[in-house]
Amino acid sequence: DARVTQTPRHKVTEMGQEVTMRCQPILGHNTVFWYRQTMMQGLELLAYFRNRAPLDDSGMPKDRFSAEMPDATLATLKIQPSEPRDSAVYFCASGLARGGNQPQHFGDGTRLSIL
Amino acid sequence: EDQVTQSPEALRLQEGESSSLNCSYTVSGLRGLFWYRQDPGKGPEFLFTLYSAGEEKEKERLKATLTKKESFLHITAPKPEDSATYLCAVQAWGAQKLVFGQGTRLTINP
C-alpha cells in the first residue's frame, strides 16, 4: 500500500531553535495538507497545497511558521523560532483533487517537543 | 463556521457488545463526511466517506450511516483489535480542508 512518509518521527529541541519537518506525499496525489494535533484542540489544519501551489495557510502563525513544496515529492513545514506552545504532533496528508471527492491519506506524524 | 461534535468522548465495551458512536455536524453545504480510525502513535486511517443523507457504508464490523445532522458509526460484535480513537470530519462544498471532531476513544475489553 502506498503511504505518506514523514520525517523525523520524533523531534526534541530547545526553544528558539529552527525545526524542519518533511513529508513525501503518495505518488500521483496533487494535494498536500499539514495538520497539528493536540489534546486540547484536536486536529487543526495549518496549510494546504494543490499542484504545489499554496492555497490556504490561514491556520498557521505567519510570523514563525512557513510551508513549502519544492517539488511534487517533498513538502516541508518549518518553525523558526520554535516555542514550547508548538509542542504537538504534526501530520501531513495527501489526496487527489478531481471531480469526485477523494479522501485524504495521513502519514504517521512528527511528534515535536519544544523544551 | 463548520463544526463537528463527537460523543461520547470515551467508550469502554466488552468484546461482542455492539454499540454506536455519534458525530453531529453543522456545515454550510456538505460535500462529504469522513470517518477515520487512529491508533496510538499513528496517523488517522481512512475508513469511509458518506455523501448524502440515507447513505450507508460497511466494512467488516463497522457500518456508517448519515442523516442531515449527524452520522453514526455502528460497531457490531467488536473485538479487542477494534480499540482505537475514531474521528469524524466534514468537508464543505468549495473547500478542500477537513474539519475534524475531537474523536471517540473506544476500548474493547476481551
Short mmCIF file of C-alpha atoms in Angstrom, two decimals:
data_model
loop_
_atom_site.label_atom_id
_atom_site.label_comp_id
_atom_site.label_asym_id
_atom_site.label_seq_id
_atom_site.Cartn_x
_atom_site.Cartn_y
_atom_site.Cartn_z
CA ASP A 1 0.00 0.00 0.00
CA ALA A 2 1.23 3.49 -0.87
CA ARG A 3 1.78 5.63 2.20
CA VAL A 4 2.59 9.21 3.15
CA THR A 5 6.08 9.32 4.69
CA GLN A 6 7.02 11.87 7.34
CA THR A 7 10.43 12.58 8.85
CA PRO A 8 11.58 12.83 11.53
CA ARG A 9 9.12 10.79 13.58
CA HIS A 10 10.24 12.46 16.79
CA LYS A 11 11.99 15.75 17.47
CA VAL A 12 13.06 17.25 20.77
CA THR A 13 14.72 20.64 20.71
CA GLU A 14 15.13 23.78 22.74
CA MET A 15 13.08 26.90 22.48
CA GLY A 16 14.32 29.26 19.79
CA GLN A 17 15.72 26.56 17.53
CA GLU A 18 14.61 26.06 13.94
CA VAL A 19 12.57 22.93 13.26
CA THR A 20 12.03 21.43 9.82
CA MET A 21 9.54 18.64 9.19
CA ARG A 22 9.37 16.78 5.89
CA CYS A 23 6.66 14.93 4.05
CA GLN A 24 6.68 12.71 0.99
CA PRO A 25 3.12 12.52 -0.37
CA ILE A 26 1.69 9.49 -2.12
CA LEU A 27 2.90 9.39 -5.72
CA GLY A 28 0.30 10.92 -8.01
CA HIS A 29 -1.52 12.87 -5.32
CA ASN A 30 -1.85 16.58 -6.12
CA THR A 31 -2.99 17.99 -2.75
CA VAL A 32 -0.91 18.12 0.42
CA PHE A 33 -2.16 19.15 3.85
CA TRP A 34 -0.39 19.96 7.12
CA TYR A 35 -2.32 19.37 10.35
CA ARG A 36 -1.42 19.80 14.01
CA GLN A 37 -2.90 17.57 16.71
CA THR A 38 -3.03 18.42 20.41
CA MET A 39 -5.11 17.06 23.26
CA MET A 40 -6.86 20.40 23.71
CA GLN A 41 -7.55 21.37 20.10
CA GLY A 42 -7.64 18.04 18.29
CA LEU A 43 -6.68 18.06 14.61
CA GLU A 44 -6.34 21.53 13.10
CA LEU A 45 -5.46 22.39 9.53
CA LEU A 46 -2.37 24.58 9.21
CA ALA A 47 -1.91 24.82 5.44
CA TYR A 48 -2.56 23.05 2.19
CA PHE A 49 -1.23 22.91 -1.34
CA ARG A 50 -2.72 21.95 -4.65
CA ASN A 51 -0.39 21.15 -7.53
CA ARG A 52 2.43 22.52 -5.31
CA ALA A 53 0.79 25.95 -5.01
CA PRO A 54 -0.18 27.14 -1.52
CA LEU A 55 -3.96 27.61 -1.38
CA ASP A 56 -4.62 28.25 2.29
CA ASP A 57 -2.24 28.87 5.17
CA SER A 58 -4.67 30.74 7.38
CA GLY A 59 -4.23 28.19 10.18
CA MET A 60 -0.53 28.94 10.58
CA PRO A 61 1.11 31.57 12.78
CA LYS A 62 2.67 33.54 9.93
CA ASP A 63 5.47 35.08 11.93
CA ARG A 64 7.13 31.75 12.75
CA PHE A 65 5.69 29.04 10.52
CA SER A 66 6.32 28.50 6.82
CA ALA A 67 5.26 25.71 4.46
CA GLU A 68 6.67 24.95 1.02
CA MET A 69 6.61 22.31 -1.72
CA PRO A 70 9.93 22.48 -3.54
CA ASP A 71 8.81 19.63 -5.79
CA ALA A 72 5.96 17.16 -6.16
CA THR A 73 7.65 14.60 -3.90
CA LEU A 74 8.52 16.85 -0.96
CA ALA A 75 6.60 19.18 1.34
CA THR A 76 8.24 20.97 4.26
CA LEU A 77 6.95 22.72 7.36
CA LYS A 78 9.36 24.98 9.21
CA ILE A 79 9.11 26.68 12.56
CA GLN A 80 11.56 29.46 13.36
CA PRO A 81 11.93 30.32 16.17
CA SER A 82 10.22 27.44 17.95
CA GLU A 83 8.31 27.94 21.21
CA PRO A 84 7.09 25.47 23.87
CA ARG A 85 3.46 26.00 22.75
CA ASP A 86 4.42 24.49 19.37
CA SER A 87 4.78 21.09 21.03
CA ALA A 88 2.30 18.79 19.27
CA VAL A 89 2.08 16.04 16.68
CA TYR A 90 2.27 17.38 13.13
CA PHE A 91 0.61 15.33 10.41
CA CYS A 92 0.95 15.53 6.67
CA ALA A 93 -1.83 14.19 4.46
CA SER A 94 -2.14 13.89 0.71
CA GLY A 95 -5.05 13.41 -1.62
CA LEU A 96 -6.17 13.55 -5.21
CA ALA A 97 -8.40 16.51 -6.02
CA ARG A 98 -10.53 15.79 -9.06
CA GLY A 99 -14.24 15.69 -9.91
CA GLY A 100 -15.16 13.20 -7.22
CA ASN A 101 -14.47 13.52 -3.52
CA GLN A 102 -11.26 11.71 -2.66
CA PRO A 103 -10.19 11.03 0.94
CA GLN A 104 -7.02 12.41 2.48
CA HIS A 105 -4.40 9.86 3.50
CA PHE A 106 -2.27 10.64 6.52
CA GLY A 107 1.32 9.93 7.46
CA ASP A 108 2.24 8.80 10.97
CA GLY A 109 3.26 12.27 12.08
CA THR A 110 6.20 14.09 13.64
CA ARG A 111 5.97 14.29 17.43
CA LEU A 112 7.56 17.62 18.34
CA SER A 113 8.64 18.63 21.83
CA ILE A 114 9.99 22.12 22.42
CA LEU A 115 11.75 22.47 25.79
CA GLU B 1 -18.45 28.16 10.88
CA ASP B 2 -18.33 24.42 10.18
CA GLN B 3 -18.36 22.33 13.34
CA VAL B 4 -18.18 18.67 14.34
CA THR B 5 -19.04 17.24 17.77
CA GLN B 6 -18.44 13.61 18.63
CA SER B 7 -19.91 11.65 21.51
CA PRO B 8 -19.15 10.00 23.77
CA GLU B 9 -15.56 11.13 24.38
CA ALA B 10 -14.67 7.62 25.53
CA LEU B 11 -16.49 4.29 25.41
CA ARG B 12 -15.50 1.02 27.00
CA LEU B 13 -17.20 -2.18 25.81
CA GLN B 14 -16.85 -5.87 26.36
CA GLU B 15 -15.88 -7.99 23.39
CA GLY B 16 -19.03 -8.79 21.43
CA GLU B 17 -21.02 -5.88 22.90
CA SER B 18 -22.38 -3.80 20.00
CA SER B 19 -22.73 -0.02 20.22
CA SER B 20 -22.75 3.22 18.22
CA LEU B 21 -20.61 6.34 18.09
CA ASN B 22 -22.19 9.69 17.23
CA CYS B 23 -20.96 12.56 15.07
CA SER B 24 -23.10 15.70 14.97
CA TYR B 25 -22.19 18.34 12.44
CA THR B 26 -23.04 21.77 11.12
CA VAL B 27 -21.67 22.71 7.73
CA SER B 28 -22.53 25.31 5.11
CA GLY B 29 -23.07 22.62 2.49
CA LEU B 30 -21.92 19.04 2.98
CA ARG B 31 -19.62 17.76 0.30
CA GLY B 32 -18.58 14.70 2.28
CA LEU B 33 -18.42 13.23 5.78
CA PHE B 34 -15.41 11.10 6.57
CA TRP B 35 -14.69 8.53 9.27
CA TYR B 36 -11.11 7.75 10.27
CA ARG B 37 -9.57 5.37 12.77
CA GLN B 38 -6.46 6.43 14.71
CA ASP B 39 -4.24 4.06 16.67
CA PRO B 40 -1.78 5.38 19.30
CA GLY B 41 1.35 6.82 17.70
CA LYS B 42 -0.13 6.57 14.21
CA GLY B 43 -1.85 8.86 11.76
CA PRO B 44 -5.58 8.68 11.04
CA GLU B 45 -6.52 5.81 8.74
CA PHE B 46 -9.37 6.37 6.30
CA LEU B 47 -12.48 4.23 6.78
CA PHE B 48 -15.50 5.70 4.96
CA THR B 49 -16.84 8.64 3.00
CA LEU B 50 -20.57 9.44 3.09
CA TYR B 51 -22.07 11.99 0.73
CA SER B 52 -25.82 12.26 1.28
CA ALA B 53 -28.48 11.59 3.89
CA GLY B 54 -29.61 7.98 3.91
CA GLU B 55 -26.32 6.63 2.67
CA GLU B 56 -24.70 3.68 4.46
CA LYS B 57 -21.25 2.12 4.14
CA GLU B 58 -19.96 -1.10 5.71
CA LYS B 59 -16.56 -2.58 6.39
CA GLU B 60 -16.21 -5.74 8.46
CA ARG B 61 -17.80 -5.00 11.85
CA LEU B 62 -18.28 -1.29 11.11
CA LYS B 63 -21.24 0.44 9.50
CA ALA B 64 -21.50 4.19 8.98
CA THR B 65 -24.80 5.97 8.40
CA LEU B 66 -25.64 9.59 7.60
CA THR B 67 -28.56 11.96 8.23
CA LYS B 68 -28.78 15.69 7.55
CA LYS B 69 -27.46 16.50 11.01
CA GLU B 70 -25.43 13.54 12.20
CA SER B 71 -23.59 10.36 11.38
CA PHE B 72 -23.36 7.15 13.35
CA LEU B 73 -20.62 4.57 13.37
CA HIS B 74 -22.15 1.28 14.42
CA ILE B 75 -19.83 -1.40 15.74
CA THR B 76 -21.25 -4.92 15.72
CA ALA B 77 -19.73 -7.65 17.92
CA PRO B 78 -16.47 -5.72 18.38
CA LYS B 79 -13.12 -7.37 19.02
CA PRO B 80 -10.18 -6.03 21.05
CA GLU B 81 -8.43 -5.06 17.80
CA ASP B 82 -11.21 -2.54 17.16
CA SER B 83 -9.88 -0.48 20.07
CA ALA B 84 -8.79 2.92 18.69
CA THR B 85 -9.86 6.54 18.50
CA TYR B 86 -12.50 7.11 15.84
CA LEU B 87 -12.51 10.53 14.18
CA CYS B 88 -15.28 12.14 12.16
CA ALA B 89 -14.64 15.01 9.73
CA VAL B 90 -16.70 17.10 7.32
CA GLN B 91 -15.79 18.78 4.08
CA ALA B 92 -17.86 21.67 2.77
CA TRP B 93 -18.60 22.40 -0.86
CA GLY B 94 -15.90 24.51 -2.43
CA ALA B 95 -13.37 23.54 0.23
CA GLN B 96 -10.55 21.04 0.34
CA LYS B 97 -9.96 21.11 4.07
CA LEU B 98 -11.48 18.73 6.58
CA VAL B 99 -12.92 19.91 9.88
CA PHE B 100 -12.44 17.21 12.50
CA GLY B 101 -14.26 16.35 15.70
CA GLN B 102 -12.38 15.58 18.89
CA GLY B 103 -12.83 11.84 18.45
CA THR B 104 -14.24 8.95 20.46
CA ARG B 105 -11.72 6.74 22.24
CA LEU B 106 -13.07 3.19 22.02
CA THR B 107 -11.74 0.38 24.21
CA ILE B 108 -12.87 -3.22 23.72
CA ASN B 109 -12.09 -5.50 26.65
CA PRO B 110 -11.57 -9.22 25.99
#
